[in-house]
mmCIF file of C-alpha atoms and ligand atoms in Angstrom:
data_model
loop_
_atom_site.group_PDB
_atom_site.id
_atom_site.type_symbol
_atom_site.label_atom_id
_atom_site.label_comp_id
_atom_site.label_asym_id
_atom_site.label_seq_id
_atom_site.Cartn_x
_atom_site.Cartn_y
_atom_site.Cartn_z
ATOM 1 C CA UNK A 1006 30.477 -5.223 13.858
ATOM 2 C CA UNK A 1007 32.633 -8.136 15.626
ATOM 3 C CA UNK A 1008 32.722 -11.796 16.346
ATOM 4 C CA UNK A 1009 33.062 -14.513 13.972
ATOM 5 C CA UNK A 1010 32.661 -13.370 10.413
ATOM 6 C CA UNK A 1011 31.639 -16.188 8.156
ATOM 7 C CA UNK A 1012 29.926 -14.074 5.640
ATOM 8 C CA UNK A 1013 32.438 -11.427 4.355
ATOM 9 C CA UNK A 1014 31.892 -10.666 1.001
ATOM 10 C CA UNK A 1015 29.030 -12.858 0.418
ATOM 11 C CA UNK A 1016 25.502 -11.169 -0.584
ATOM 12 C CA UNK A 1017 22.375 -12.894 1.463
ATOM 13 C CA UNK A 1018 18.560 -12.164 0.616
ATOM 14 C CA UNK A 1019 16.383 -11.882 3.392
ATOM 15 C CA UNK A 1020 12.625 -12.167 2.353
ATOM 16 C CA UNK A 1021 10.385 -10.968 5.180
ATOM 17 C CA UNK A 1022 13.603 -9.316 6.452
ATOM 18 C CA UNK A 1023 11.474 -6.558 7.750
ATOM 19 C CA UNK A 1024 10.179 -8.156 11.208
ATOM 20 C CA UNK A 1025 10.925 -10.542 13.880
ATOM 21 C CA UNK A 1026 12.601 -13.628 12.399
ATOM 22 C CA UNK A 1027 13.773 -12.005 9.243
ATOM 23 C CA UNK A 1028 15.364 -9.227 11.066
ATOM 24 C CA UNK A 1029 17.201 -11.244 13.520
ATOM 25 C CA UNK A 1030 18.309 -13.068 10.419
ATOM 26 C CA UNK A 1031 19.299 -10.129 8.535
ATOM 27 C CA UNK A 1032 21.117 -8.511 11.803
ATOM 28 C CA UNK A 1033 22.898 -11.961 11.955
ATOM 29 C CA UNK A 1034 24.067 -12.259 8.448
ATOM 30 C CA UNK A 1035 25.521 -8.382 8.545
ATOM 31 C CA UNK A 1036 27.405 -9.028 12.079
ATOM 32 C CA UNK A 1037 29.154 -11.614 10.518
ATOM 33 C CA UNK A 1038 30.045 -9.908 7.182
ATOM 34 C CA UNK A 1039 27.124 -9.893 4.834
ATOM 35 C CA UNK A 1040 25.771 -7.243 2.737
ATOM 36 C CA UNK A 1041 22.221 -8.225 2.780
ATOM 37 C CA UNK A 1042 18.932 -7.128 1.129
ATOM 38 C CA UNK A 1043 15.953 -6.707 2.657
ATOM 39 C CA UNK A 1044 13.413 -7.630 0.604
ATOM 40 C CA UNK A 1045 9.434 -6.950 2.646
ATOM 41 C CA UNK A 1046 5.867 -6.286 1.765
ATOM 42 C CA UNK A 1047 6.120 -2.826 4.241
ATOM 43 C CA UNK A 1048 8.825 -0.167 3.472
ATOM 44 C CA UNK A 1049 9.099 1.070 6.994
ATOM 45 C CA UNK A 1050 9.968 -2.358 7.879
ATOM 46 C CA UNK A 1051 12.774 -3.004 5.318
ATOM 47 C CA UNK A 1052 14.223 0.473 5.747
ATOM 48 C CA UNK A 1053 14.173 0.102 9.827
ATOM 49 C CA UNK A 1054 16.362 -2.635 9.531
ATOM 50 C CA UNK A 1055 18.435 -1.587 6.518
ATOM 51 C CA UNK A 1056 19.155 1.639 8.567
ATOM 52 C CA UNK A 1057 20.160 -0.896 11.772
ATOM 53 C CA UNK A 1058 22.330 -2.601 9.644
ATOM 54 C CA UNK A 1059 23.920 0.488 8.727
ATOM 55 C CA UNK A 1060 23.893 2.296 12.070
ATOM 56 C CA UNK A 1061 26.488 -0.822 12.999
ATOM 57 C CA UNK A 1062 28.428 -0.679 9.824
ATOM 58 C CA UNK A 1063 26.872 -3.203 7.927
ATOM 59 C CA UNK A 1064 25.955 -3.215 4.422
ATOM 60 C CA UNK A 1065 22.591 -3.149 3.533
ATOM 61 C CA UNK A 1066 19.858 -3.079 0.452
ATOM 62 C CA UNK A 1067 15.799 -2.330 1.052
ATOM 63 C CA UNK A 1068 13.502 -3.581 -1.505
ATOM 64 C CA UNK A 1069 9.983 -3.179 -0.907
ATOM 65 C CA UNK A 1070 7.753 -5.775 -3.027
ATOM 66 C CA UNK A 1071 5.640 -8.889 -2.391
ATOM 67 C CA UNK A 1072 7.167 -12.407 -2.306
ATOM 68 C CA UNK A 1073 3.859 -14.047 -3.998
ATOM 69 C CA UNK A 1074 4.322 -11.529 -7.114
ATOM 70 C CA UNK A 1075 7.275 -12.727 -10.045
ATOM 71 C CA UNK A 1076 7.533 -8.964 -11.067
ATOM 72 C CA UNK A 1077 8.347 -7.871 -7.499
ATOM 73 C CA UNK A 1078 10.695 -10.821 -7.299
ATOM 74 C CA UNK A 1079 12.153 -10.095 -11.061
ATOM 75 C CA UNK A 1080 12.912 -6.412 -9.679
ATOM 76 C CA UNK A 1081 14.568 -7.321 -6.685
ATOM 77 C CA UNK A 1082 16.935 -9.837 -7.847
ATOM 78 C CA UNK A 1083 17.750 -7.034 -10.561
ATOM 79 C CA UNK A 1084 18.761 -4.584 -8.312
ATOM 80 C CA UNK A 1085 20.098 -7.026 -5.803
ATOM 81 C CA UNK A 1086 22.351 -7.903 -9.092
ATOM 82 C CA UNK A 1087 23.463 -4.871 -10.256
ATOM 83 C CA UNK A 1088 24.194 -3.208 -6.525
ATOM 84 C CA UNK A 1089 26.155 -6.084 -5.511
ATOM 85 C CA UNK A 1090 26.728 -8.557 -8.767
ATOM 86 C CA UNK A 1091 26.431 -12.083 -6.990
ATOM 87 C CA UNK A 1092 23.836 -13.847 -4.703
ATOM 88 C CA UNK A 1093 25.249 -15.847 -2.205
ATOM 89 C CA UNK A 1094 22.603 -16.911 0.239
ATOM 90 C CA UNK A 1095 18.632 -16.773 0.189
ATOM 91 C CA UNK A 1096 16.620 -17.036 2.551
ATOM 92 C CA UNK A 1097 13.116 -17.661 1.969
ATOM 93 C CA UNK A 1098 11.446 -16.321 5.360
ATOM 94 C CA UNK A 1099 8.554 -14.212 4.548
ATOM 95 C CA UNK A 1100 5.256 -16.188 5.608
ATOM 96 C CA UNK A 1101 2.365 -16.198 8.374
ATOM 97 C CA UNK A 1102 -0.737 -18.323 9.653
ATOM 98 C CA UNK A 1103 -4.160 -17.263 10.280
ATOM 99 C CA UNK A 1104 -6.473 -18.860 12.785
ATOM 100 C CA UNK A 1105 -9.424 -20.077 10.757
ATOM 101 C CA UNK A 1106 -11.392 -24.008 11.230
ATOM 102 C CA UNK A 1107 -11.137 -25.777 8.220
ATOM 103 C CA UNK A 1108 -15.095 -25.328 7.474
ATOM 104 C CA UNK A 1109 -14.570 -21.312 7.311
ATOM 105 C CA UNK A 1110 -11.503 -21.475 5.092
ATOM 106 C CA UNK A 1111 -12.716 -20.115 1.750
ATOM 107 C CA UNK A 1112 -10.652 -20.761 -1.644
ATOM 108 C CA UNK A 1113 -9.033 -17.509 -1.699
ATOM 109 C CA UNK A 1114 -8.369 -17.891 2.342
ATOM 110 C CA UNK A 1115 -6.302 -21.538 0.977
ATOM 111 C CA UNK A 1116 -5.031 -19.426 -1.889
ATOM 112 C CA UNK A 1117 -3.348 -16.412 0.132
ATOM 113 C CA UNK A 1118 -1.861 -18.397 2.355
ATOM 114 C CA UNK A 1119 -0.482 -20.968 0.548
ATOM 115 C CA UNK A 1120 0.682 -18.473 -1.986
ATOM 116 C CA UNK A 1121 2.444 -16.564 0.811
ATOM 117 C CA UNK A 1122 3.923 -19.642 2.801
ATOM 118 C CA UNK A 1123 4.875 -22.123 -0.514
ATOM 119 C CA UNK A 1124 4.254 -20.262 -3.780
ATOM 120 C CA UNK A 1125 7.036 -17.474 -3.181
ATOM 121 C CA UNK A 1126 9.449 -19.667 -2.065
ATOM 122 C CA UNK A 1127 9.124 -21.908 -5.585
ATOM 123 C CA UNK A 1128 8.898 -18.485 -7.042
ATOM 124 C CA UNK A 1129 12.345 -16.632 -4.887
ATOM 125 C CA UNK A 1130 14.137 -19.541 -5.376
ATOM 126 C CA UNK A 1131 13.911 -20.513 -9.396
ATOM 127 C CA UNK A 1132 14.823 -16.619 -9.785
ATOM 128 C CA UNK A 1133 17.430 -16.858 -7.458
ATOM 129 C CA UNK A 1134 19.042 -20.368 -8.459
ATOM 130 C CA UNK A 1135 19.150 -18.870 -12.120
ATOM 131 C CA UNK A 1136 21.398 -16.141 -10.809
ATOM 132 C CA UNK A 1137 23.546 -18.152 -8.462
ATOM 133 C CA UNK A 1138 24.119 -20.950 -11.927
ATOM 134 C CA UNK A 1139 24.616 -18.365 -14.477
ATOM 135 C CA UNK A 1140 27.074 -16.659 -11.915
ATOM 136 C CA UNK A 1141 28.832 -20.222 -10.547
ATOM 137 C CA UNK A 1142 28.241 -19.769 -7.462
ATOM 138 C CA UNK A 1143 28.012 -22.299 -4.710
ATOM 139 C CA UNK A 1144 25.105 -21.306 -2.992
ATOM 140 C CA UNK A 1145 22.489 -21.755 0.464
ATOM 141 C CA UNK A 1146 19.167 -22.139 0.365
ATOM 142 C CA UNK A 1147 17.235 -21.941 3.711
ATOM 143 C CA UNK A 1148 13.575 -21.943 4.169
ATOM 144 C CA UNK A 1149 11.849 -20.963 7.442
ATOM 145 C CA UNK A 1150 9.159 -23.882 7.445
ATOM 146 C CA UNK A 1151 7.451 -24.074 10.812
ATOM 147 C CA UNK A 1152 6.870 -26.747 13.782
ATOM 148 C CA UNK A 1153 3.428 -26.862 12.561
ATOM 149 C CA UNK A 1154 4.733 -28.269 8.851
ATOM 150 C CA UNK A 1155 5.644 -31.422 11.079
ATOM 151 C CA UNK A 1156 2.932 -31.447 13.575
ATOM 152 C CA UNK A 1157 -0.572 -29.027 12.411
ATOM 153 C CA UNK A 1158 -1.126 -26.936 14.647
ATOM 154 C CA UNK A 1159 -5.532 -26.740 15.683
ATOM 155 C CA UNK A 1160 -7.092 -24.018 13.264
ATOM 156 C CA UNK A 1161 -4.621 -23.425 10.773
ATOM 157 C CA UNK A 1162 -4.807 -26.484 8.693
ATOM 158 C CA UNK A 1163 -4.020 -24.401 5.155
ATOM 159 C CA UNK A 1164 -0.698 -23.039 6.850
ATOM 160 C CA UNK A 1165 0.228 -26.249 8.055
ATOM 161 C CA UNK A 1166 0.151 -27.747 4.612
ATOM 162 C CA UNK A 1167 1.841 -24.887 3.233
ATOM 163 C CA UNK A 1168 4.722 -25.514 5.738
ATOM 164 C CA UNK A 1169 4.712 -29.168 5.042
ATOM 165 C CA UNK A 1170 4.991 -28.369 1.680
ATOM 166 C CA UNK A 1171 8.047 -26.417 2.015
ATOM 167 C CA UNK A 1172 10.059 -29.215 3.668
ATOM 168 C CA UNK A 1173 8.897 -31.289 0.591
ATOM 169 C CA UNK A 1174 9.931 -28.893 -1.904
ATOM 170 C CA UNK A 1175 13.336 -27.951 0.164
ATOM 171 C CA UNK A 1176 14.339 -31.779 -0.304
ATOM 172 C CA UNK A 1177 13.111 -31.882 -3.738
ATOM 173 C CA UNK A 1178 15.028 -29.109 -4.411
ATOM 174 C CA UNK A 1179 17.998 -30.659 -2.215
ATOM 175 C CA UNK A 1180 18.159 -33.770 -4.873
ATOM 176 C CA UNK A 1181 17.766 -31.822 -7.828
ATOM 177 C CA UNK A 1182 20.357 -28.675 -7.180
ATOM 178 C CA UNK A 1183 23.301 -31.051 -5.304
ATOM 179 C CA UNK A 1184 25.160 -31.368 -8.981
ATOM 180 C CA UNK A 1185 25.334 -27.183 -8.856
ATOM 181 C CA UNK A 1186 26.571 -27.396 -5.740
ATOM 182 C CA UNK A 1187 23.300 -25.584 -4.433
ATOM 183 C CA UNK A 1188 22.744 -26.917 -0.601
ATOM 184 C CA UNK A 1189 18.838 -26.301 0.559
ATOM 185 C CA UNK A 1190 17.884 -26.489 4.080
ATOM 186 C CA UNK A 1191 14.570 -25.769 6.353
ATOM 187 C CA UNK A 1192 14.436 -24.494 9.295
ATOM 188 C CA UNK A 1193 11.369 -25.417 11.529
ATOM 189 C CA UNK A 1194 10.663 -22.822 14.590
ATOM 190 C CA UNK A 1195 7.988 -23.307 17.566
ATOM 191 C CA UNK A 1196 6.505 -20.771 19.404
ATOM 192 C CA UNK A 1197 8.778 -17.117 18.614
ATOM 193 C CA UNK A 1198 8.590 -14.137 20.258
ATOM 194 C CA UNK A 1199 7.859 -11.942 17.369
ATOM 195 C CA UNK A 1200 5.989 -9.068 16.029
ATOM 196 C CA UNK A 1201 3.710 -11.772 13.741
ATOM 197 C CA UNK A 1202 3.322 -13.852 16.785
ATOM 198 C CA UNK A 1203 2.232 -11.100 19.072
ATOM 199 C CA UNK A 1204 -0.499 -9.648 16.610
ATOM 200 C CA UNK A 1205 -2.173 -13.659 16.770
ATOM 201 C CA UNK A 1206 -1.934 -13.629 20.370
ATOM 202 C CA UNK A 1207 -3.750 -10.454 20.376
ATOM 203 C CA UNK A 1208 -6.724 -11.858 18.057
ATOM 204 C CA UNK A 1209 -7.079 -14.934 20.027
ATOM 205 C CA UNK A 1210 -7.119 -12.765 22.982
ATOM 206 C CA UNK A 1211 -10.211 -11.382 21.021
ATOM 207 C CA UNK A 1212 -11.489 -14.585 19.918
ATOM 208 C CA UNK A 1213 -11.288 -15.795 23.717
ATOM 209 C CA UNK A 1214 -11.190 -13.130 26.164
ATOM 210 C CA UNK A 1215 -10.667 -14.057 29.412
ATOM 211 C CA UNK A 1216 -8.190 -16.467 28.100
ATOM 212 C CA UNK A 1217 -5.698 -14.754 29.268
ATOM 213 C CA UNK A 1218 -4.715 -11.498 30.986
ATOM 214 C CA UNK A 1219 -2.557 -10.031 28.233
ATOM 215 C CA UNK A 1220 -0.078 -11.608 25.550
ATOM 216 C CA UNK A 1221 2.674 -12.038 27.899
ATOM 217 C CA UNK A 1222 0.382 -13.882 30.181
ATOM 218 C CA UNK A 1223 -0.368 -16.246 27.004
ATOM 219 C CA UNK A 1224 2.585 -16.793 26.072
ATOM 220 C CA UNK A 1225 3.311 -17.982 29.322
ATOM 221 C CA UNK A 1226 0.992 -20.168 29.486
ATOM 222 C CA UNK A 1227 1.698 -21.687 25.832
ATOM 223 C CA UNK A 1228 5.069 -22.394 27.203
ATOM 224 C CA UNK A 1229 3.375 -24.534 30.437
ATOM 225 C CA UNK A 1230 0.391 -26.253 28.477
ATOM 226 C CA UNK A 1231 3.006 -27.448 25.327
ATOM 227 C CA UNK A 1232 5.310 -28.580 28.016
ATOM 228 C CA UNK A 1233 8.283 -26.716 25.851
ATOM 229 C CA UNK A 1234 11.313 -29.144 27.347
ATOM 230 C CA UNK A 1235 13.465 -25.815 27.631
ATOM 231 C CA UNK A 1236 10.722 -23.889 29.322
ATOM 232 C CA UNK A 1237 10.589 -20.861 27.617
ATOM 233 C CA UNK A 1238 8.986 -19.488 24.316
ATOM 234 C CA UNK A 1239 11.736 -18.761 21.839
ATOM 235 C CA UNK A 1240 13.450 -15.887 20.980
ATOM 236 C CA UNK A 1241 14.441 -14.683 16.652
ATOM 237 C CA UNK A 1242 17.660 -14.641 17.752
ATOM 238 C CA UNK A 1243 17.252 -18.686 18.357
ATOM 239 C CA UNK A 1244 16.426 -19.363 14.596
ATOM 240 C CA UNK A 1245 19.160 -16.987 13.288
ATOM 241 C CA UNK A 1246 21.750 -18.434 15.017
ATOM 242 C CA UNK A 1247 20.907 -21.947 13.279
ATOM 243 C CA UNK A 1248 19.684 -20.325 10.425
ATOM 244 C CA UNK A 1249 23.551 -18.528 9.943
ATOM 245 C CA UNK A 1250 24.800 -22.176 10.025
ATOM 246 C CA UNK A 1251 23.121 -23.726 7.683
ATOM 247 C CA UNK A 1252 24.223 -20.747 5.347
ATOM 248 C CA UNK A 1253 27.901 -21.280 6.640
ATOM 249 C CA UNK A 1254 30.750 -23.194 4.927
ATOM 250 C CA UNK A 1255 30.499 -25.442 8.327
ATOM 251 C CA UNK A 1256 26.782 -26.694 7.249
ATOM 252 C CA UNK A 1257 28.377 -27.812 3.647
ATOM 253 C CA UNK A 1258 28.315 -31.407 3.657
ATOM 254 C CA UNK A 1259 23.827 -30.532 4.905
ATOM 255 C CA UNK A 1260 21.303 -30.955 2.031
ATOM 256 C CA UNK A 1261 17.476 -31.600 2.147
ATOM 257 C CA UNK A 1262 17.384 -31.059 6.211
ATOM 258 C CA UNK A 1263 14.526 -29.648 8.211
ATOM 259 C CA UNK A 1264 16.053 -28.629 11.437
ATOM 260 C CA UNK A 1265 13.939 -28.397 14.284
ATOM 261 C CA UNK A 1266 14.464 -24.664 16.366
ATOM 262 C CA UNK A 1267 11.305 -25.216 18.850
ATOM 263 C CA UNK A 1268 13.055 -25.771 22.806
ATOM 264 C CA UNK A 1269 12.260 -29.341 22.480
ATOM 265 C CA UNK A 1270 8.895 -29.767 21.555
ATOM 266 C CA UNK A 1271 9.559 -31.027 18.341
ATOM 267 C CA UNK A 1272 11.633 -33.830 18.179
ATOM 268 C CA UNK A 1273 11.758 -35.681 14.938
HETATM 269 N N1 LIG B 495 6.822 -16.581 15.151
HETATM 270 C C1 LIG B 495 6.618 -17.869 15.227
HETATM 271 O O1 LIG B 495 6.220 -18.418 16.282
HETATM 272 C C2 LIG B 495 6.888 -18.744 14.027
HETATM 273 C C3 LIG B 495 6.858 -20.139 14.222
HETATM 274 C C4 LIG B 495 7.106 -20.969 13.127
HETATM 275 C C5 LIG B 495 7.364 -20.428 11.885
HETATM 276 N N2 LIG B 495 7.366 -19.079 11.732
HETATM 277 C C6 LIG B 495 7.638 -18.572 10.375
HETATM 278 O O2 LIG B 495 8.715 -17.659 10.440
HETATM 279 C C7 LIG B 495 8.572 -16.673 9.411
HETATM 280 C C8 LIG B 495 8.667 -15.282 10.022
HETATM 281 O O3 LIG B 495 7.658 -15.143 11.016
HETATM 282 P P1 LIG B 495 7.628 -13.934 12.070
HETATM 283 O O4 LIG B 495 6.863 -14.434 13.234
HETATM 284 O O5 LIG B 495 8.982 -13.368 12.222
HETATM 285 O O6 LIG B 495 6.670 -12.901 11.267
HETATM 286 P P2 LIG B 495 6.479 -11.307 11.345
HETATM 287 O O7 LIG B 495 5.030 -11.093 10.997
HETATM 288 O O8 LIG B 495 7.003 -10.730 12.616
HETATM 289 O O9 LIG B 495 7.371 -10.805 10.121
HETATM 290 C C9 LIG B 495 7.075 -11.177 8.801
HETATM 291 C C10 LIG B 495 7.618 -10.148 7.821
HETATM 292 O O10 LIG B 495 7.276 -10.610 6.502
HETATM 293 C C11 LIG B 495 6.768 -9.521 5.749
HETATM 294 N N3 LIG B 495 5.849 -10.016 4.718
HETATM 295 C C12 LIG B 495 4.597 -10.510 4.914
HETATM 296 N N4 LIG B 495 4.048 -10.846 3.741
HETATM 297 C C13 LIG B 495 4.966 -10.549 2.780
HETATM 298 C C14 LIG B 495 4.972 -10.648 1.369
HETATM 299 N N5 LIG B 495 3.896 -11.117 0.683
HETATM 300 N N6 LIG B 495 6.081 -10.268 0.680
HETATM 301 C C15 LIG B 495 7.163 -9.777 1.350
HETATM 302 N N7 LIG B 495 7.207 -9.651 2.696
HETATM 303 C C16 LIG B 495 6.114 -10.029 3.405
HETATM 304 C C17 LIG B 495 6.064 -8.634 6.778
HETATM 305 O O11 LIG B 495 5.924 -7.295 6.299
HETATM 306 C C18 LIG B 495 6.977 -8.749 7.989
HETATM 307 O O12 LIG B 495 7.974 -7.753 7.984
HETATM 308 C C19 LIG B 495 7.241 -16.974 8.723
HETATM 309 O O13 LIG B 495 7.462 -17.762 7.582
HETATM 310 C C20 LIG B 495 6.491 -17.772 9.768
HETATM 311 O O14 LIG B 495 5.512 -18.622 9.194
HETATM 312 C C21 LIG B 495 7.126 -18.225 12.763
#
């Protein structure tokens, strides 16, 4: 592992570490010094990229459990504590959409997905904050919000307000954690090549067939209908790279952002 290495001896959660944005976050985090935990719903997931982390001599933690349940998140900050003793860096990235018009959406639809997108990161980050004030420690917050917390996004009006919700509570919690010397940040991707992404392009494929030829034929023409400025969907990589900063000591004087990572399309 070379490069810059911001992140020696610091210990970074990774929720939804298992997949696509979460991995590339997790990969970053280790290059640059990290031991991280992995911390995802599906144990061949978490213990892929553990086992990537270690294949390139990185330090690295898998904890299966579910980011909507306390007891998961009780268990993981446990062992999280007592393999490595502090908590640096969380990063509350675990989350999804699901197409559905606001007329279908039933209560429990609204309920999973809030829980998923909002819920666990109130619920990650109390357990975590404990840790990081009962231990001192100077930490970083990020939350993966989404493009669509800013502007909704047709047909997923329960994940939108999830992800608006998370910029609201990430500056909330900005205000409130500044006198710890706690520093929360969003980060707000567009479209991202990843394994969550591909399965929705596949069930709108469904939904609409004919739409287009395949995914990558989709995707391509996401990337002409939105107008993306930089012309191209983006890649995990993208996110972690911003994502890294705002976890760095050169993001320290950032609170209560929501940083845009969408090519252009989103520019406020
Ligand atoms: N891909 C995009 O275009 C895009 C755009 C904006 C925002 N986002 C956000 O980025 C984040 C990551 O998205 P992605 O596209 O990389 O997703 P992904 O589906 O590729 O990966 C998500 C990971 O989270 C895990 N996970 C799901 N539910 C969980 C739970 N309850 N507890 C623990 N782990 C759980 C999954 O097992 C998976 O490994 C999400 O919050 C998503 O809303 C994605």
């Amino acid at each position: 592992m070379c490069g810059e290495r911001r992140f020696e001896g610091k210990v970074a959660i990774v929720t939804g570490g298992g997949s696509g944005i979460g991995r590339a976050i997790a990969l970053r985090f280790a290059r640059e010094g990290a031991s991280v935990v992995i911390f995802d719903l599906a144990k061949d997931r978490a213990e892929g990229v553990a086992g990537e982390v270690r294949a390139h001599g990185g330090i690295s933690l898998a904890i299966v459990g579910d980011v909507t349940k306390i007891e998961d998140i009780e268990s993981m900050v446990g062992a999280a504590m007592k393999e490595f003793g502090r908590i640096d860096i969380l990063v509350n990235n675990a989350g999804g959409g699901e197409v559905q018009p606001f007329l279908d959406i039933k209560e429990e639809d609204w309920d999973r997905i809030v829980d998923l997108n909002l819920k666990s990161v109130f619920l990650c980050t109390q357990r975590v904050v404990r840790e990081m004030i009962k231990h001192g420690i100077k930490g970083k917050i990020v939350n993966i919000s989404s493009y669509a917390g800013k502007c909704p996004v047709l047909g997923e009006p329960h994940y939108s307000a999830a992800k608006a919700g998370v910029i609201a509570l990430t500056q909330a919690l900005a205000k409130e954690l500044a006198e710890c010397g706690i520093n929360v940040n969003a980060v707000c991707p567009g479209w991202t090549d990843t394994p969550g992404l591909r399965r929705w392009g596949r069930i709108q494929l469904e939904r609409f067939p004919g739409s287009a030829r395949d995914v990558d034929d989709l995707f391509e023409k996401i990337v002409r209908e939105h107008r993306i400025p930089l012309g191209r969907m983006g890649k995990p990589e993208d996110v972690a790279g911003v994502v890294a900063f705002l976890a760095s000591s050169d993001a320290d004087y950032m609170t209560g952002q929501a940083i845009n990572v969408t090519g252009g399309l989103e520019m406020r």
